[in-house]
GROMACS .gro file of C-alpha atoms in nm:
model
  212
    1GLY     CA    1   3.872  -5.999   1.491
    2ALA     CA    2   3.639  -6.187   1.726
    3ARG     CA    3   3.429  -6.468   1.578
    4VAL     CA    4   3.218  -6.538   1.889
    5ILE     CA    5   3.085  -6.309   2.163
    6SER     CA    6   2.930  -6.429   2.490
    7MET     CA    7   2.707  -6.166   2.649
    8SER     CA    8   2.588  -6.214   3.006
    9PHE     CA    9   2.402  -5.888   3.051
   10GLY     CA   10   2.045  -5.778   3.010
   11TRP     CA   11   1.815  -5.499   3.112
   12ASN     CA   12   1.507  -5.372   2.929
   13ALA     CA   13   1.579  -5.010   3.025
   14TRP     CA   14   1.888  -4.999   2.804
   15ASP     CA   15   1.852  -4.797   2.485
   16PRO     CA   16   1.835  -5.018   2.173
   17ASN     CA   17   1.940  -4.715   1.968
   18ILE     CA   18   2.283  -4.754   2.126
   19ILE     CA   19   2.317  -5.132   2.150
   20ASP     CA   20   2.138  -5.250   1.834
   21PRO     CA   21   2.388  -5.083   1.597
   22ALA     CA   22   2.673  -5.262   1.777
   23ILE     CA   23   2.489  -5.593   1.740
   24GLN     CA   24   2.422  -5.520   1.372
   25ASN     CA   25   2.790  -5.435   1.319
   26ALA     CA   26   2.899  -5.762   1.478
   27PHE     CA   27   2.646  -5.956   1.272
   28ASP     CA   28   2.765  -5.789   0.953
   29ASN     CA   29   3.121  -5.894   1.045
   30ASN     CA   30   3.026  -6.264   1.075
   31VAL     CA   31   3.027  -6.280   1.456
   32ALA     CA   32   2.818  -6.543   1.636
   33MET     CA   33   2.654  -6.377   1.939
   34CYS     CA   34   2.520  -6.570   2.239
   35VAL     CA   35   2.318  -6.374   2.496
   36ALA     CA   36   2.180  -6.474   2.836
   37THR     CA   37   1.802  -6.455   2.868
   38HIS     CA   38   1.828  -6.356   3.240
   39ASN     CA   39   1.713  -6.518   3.565
   40HIS     CA   40   1.377  -6.371   3.664
   41ASN     CA   41   1.164  -6.676   3.573
   42GLY     CA   42   0.978  -6.448   3.332
   43ALA     CA   43   1.007  -6.277   2.998
   44ILE     CA   44   1.341  -6.260   2.817
   45THR     CA   45   1.523  -5.929   2.861
   46TYR     CA   46   1.703  -5.714   2.606
   47PRO     CA   47   1.944  -5.760   2.426
   48ALA     CA   48   1.857  -6.131   2.412
   49THR     CA   49   1.536  -6.021   2.240
   50ASN     CA   50   1.733  -5.897   1.937
   51PRO     CA   51   1.672  -6.148   1.653
   52LEU     CA   52   2.035  -6.136   1.538
   53VAL     CA   53   2.161  -6.308   1.856
   54MET     CA   54   2.111  -6.652   2.006
   55ALA     CA   55   1.905  -6.614   2.324
   56VAL     CA   56   2.033  -6.876   2.569
   57GLY     CA   57   1.835  -7.013   2.861
   58ALA     CA   58   1.948  -7.239   3.147
   59SER     CA   59   1.864  -7.607   3.196
   60ASP     CA   60   1.866  -7.791   3.529
   61GLN     CA   61   1.990  -8.135   3.637
   62ALA     CA   62   1.663  -8.289   3.520
   63ASP     CA   63   1.726  -8.157   3.166
   64ASP     CA   64   1.433  -7.916   3.192
   65ARG     CA   65   1.414  -7.536   3.205
   66LYS     CA   66   1.564  -7.414   3.532
   67SER     CA   67   1.285  -7.289   3.757
   68PRO     CA   68   1.239  -7.238   4.133
   69ALA     CA   69   1.084  -7.589   4.136
   70SER     CA   70   1.398  -7.753   3.988
   71PRO     CA   71   1.572  -8.032   4.187
   72ASP     CA   72   1.862  -7.808   4.293
   73GLY     CA   73   1.629  -7.596   4.506
   74GLU     CA   74   1.778  -7.262   4.401
   75CYS     CA   75   1.512  -6.992   4.396
   76TRP     CA   76   1.557  -6.849   4.048
   77GLY     CA   77   1.425  -6.936   3.706
   78SER     CA   78   1.560  -6.908   3.355
   79ASN     CA   79   1.375  -6.647   3.151
   80PHE     CA   80   1.182  -6.784   2.856
   81GLY     CA   81   0.966  -6.674   2.567
   82PRO     CA   82   0.933  -6.637   2.191
   83GLN     CA   83   1.294  -6.528   2.135
   84ILE     CA   84   1.469  -6.826   2.297
   85SER     CA   85   1.714  -7.023   2.084
   86VAL     CA   86   1.857  -7.305   2.297
   87VAL     CA   87   1.936  -7.390   2.658
   88ALA     CA   88   2.252  -7.518   2.826
   89PRO     CA   89   2.345  -7.632   3.179
   90GLY     CA   90   2.307  -7.345   3.424
   91VAL     CA   91   2.316  -7.494   3.774
   92ARG     CA   92   2.619  -7.578   3.994
   93VAL     CA   93   2.870  -7.519   3.714
   94PRO     CA   94   3.236  -7.534   3.827
   95THR     CA   95   3.442  -7.247   3.686
   96THR     CA   96   3.751  -7.039   3.746
   97ASP     CA   97   3.711  -6.747   3.985
   98VAL     CA   98   3.871  -6.412   4.058
   99GLN     CA   99   4.100  -6.447   4.359
  100GLY     CA  100   4.049  -6.246   4.676
  101ASN     CA  101   3.747  -6.049   4.793
  102ASN     CA  102   3.639  -5.965   4.438
  103GLY     CA  103   3.568  -6.332   4.363
  104TYR     CA  104   3.268  -6.543   4.451
  105ASN     CA  105   3.488  -6.788   4.642
  106ASN     CA  106   3.634  -6.552   4.901
  107ASN     CA  107   3.609  -6.776   5.207
  108GLY     CA  108   3.832  -7.069   5.112
  109GLY     CA  109   3.552  -7.264   4.949
  110GLY     CA  110   3.354  -7.278   5.271
  111ALA     CA  111   2.985  -7.258   5.349
  112MET     CA  112   2.766  -7.005   5.169
  113ASN     CA  113   2.399  -6.928   5.125
  114TRP     CA  114   2.366  -6.907   4.748
  115ALA     CA  115   2.036  -6.853   4.570
  116CYS     CA  116   1.837  -6.966   4.876
  117VAL     CA  117   2.042  -7.285   4.926
  118ASN     CA  118   2.290  -7.340   5.212
  119TYR     CA  119   2.595  -7.498   5.049
  120ALA     CA  120   2.860  -7.651   5.278
  121VAL     CA  121   3.134  -7.650   5.011
  122THR     CA  122   3.143  -7.387   4.739
  123GLY     CA  123   3.494  -7.398   4.594
  124ASP     CA  124   3.859  -7.486   4.646
  125ALA     CA  125   4.065  -7.368   4.942
  126ALA     CA  126   4.290  -7.145   4.729
  127GLY     CA  127   3.999  -6.947   4.586
  128ASP     CA  128   4.082  -7.032   4.225
  129TYR     CA  129   3.749  -7.198   4.152
  130ILE     CA  130   3.380  -7.168   4.240
  131PHE     CA  131   3.176  -7.488   4.218
  132ILE     CA  132   2.823  -7.342   4.219
  133PHE     CA  133   2.829  -7.083   3.938
  134ASP     CA  134   2.478  -7.062   3.799
  135GLY     CA  135   2.226  -6.867   3.595
  136THR     CA  136   2.187  -6.802   3.227
  137SER     CA  137   2.529  -6.637   3.259
  138ALA     CA  138   2.663  -6.988   3.323
  139ALA     CA  139   2.460  -7.138   3.037
  140THR     CA  140   2.556  -6.884   2.771
  141PRO     CA  141   2.933  -6.958   2.776
  142HIS     CA  142   2.854  -7.324   2.704
  143VAL     CA  143   2.687  -7.220   2.378
  144ALA     CA  144   2.962  -6.971   2.294
  145GLY     CA  145   3.219  -7.243   2.356
  146LEU     CA  146   3.034  -7.478   2.121
  147ALA     CA  147   3.021  -7.205   1.855
  148ALA     CA  148   3.396  -7.153   1.889
  149LEU     CA  149   3.458  -7.527   1.871
  150LEU     CA  150   3.261  -7.555   1.546
  151ILE     CA  151   3.451  -7.262   1.394
  152SER     CA  152   3.784  -7.408   1.505
  153TYR     CA  153   3.694  -7.728   1.319
  154ASP     CA  154   3.581  -7.544   1.005
  155ASN     CA  155   3.690  -7.181   0.988
  156SER     CA  156   3.481  -7.126   0.674
  157LEU     CA  157   3.154  -7.156   0.869
  158THR     CA  158   2.943  -6.842   0.877
  159HIS     CA  159   2.772  -6.731   1.196
  160VAL     CA  160   2.440  -6.824   1.035
  161ALA     CA  161   2.566  -7.179   0.971
  162VAL     CA  162   2.699  -7.205   1.326
  163ARG     CA  163   2.361  -7.109   1.467
  164GLU     CA  164   2.181  -7.353   1.238
  165ILE     CA  165   2.404  -7.642   1.347
  166ILE     CA  166   2.365  -7.564   1.718
  167GLU     CA  167   1.988  -7.535   1.692
  168GLU     CA  168   1.936  -7.834   1.462
  169THR     CA  169   2.142  -8.071   1.678
  170ALA     CA  170   2.000  -7.973   2.018
  171ASP     CA  171   1.839  -8.250   2.224
  172LYS     CA  172   1.460  -8.237   2.264
  173VAL     CA  173   1.458  -8.268   2.643
  174GLY     CA  174   1.230  -8.128   2.912
  175THR     CA  175   0.862  -8.157   2.996
  176THR     CA  176   0.730  -7.907   2.739
  177ALA     CA  177   0.628  -8.052   2.401
  178TYR     CA  178   0.818  -7.938   2.093
  179ALA     CA  179   0.634  -7.838   1.778
  180ILE     CA  180   0.688  -7.696   1.431
  181THR     CA  181   0.662  -7.321   1.485
  182PRO     CA  182   0.639  -7.040   1.226
  183GLY     CA  183   0.961  -6.844   1.207
  184ARG     CA  184   1.162  -7.130   1.360
  185PRO     CA  185   1.317  -7.309   1.061
  186ASN     CA  186   1.572  -7.531   1.239
  187GLY     CA  187   1.341  -7.796   1.382
  188THR     CA  188   1.077  -7.831   1.649
  189TRP     CA  189   1.076  -7.568   1.923
  190ASN     CA  190   0.903  -7.446   2.238
  191GLN     CA  191   0.923  -7.126   2.442
  192ASN     CA  192   1.078  -7.291   2.749
  193MET     CA  193   1.368  -7.479   2.589
  194GLY     CA  194   1.392  -7.326   2.244
  195TYR     CA  195   1.524  -7.594   2.009
  196GLY     CA  196   1.644  -7.792   2.313
  197ARG     CA  197   1.954  -7.844   2.523
  198ILE     CA  198   2.276  -7.818   2.320
  199ASN     CA  199   2.458  -8.139   2.228
  200VAL     CA  200   2.827  -8.083   2.150
  201ARG     CA  201   2.884  -8.433   2.015
  202ARG     CA  202   2.592  -8.417   1.771
  203ALA     CA  203   2.696  -8.071   1.653
  204LEU     CA  204   3.050  -8.190   1.578
  205ARG     CA  205   2.923  -8.501   1.405
  206ARG     CA  206   2.716  -8.278   1.179
  207LEU     CA  207   3.048  -8.143   1.049
  208SER     CA  208   3.232  -8.475   1.041
  209LYS     CA  209   3.065  -8.814   1.066
  210HIS     CA  210   3.398  -8.977   1.152
  211TRP     CA  211   3.501  -8.719   1.414
  212TRP     CA  212   3.421  -8.957   1.703
   0.00000   0.00000   0.00000
């Protein structure tokens, strides 16, 4: 019964003969799938390379692809390449956290060395939230949330239409030039940012000009 799936996993050693049929089944059942590209500052990993899913990269505070040279100083980079669809914020994202030692915030929100940066404050004292969640695993839920928002506004939308809207309304940000690219029908594109950084307001306005 799911309409949207957010997948924050990736490893090229996994067997596509096992995972691809599951992706095909979800696609055939009108499910929008958003998959993290991974955080190695290199080539996109499987299953984000499957053409039936939206491969999601991470943007930084400068609205560019997250790299080790980004303003935040964290020493990771968003994977990029010919399969990328869009990017979304992936640095210092506040989110809920698992309580106790199994969570990221297991020291009362105190100091932590995280991705090569010494943060003085990392969450709340109760351990309910982490303030520095990052990676393409932080970016992908933004896109999945936008997909769910579009479907909640118009339940008749197909997963293909949802993807088209998200890609067509993305903002053309970053330092890499966008260009018309064969096989990329939803606007200008580049291998660092895909169609650009998602824009929730523009995507909603595509469905309803009077929404805002």
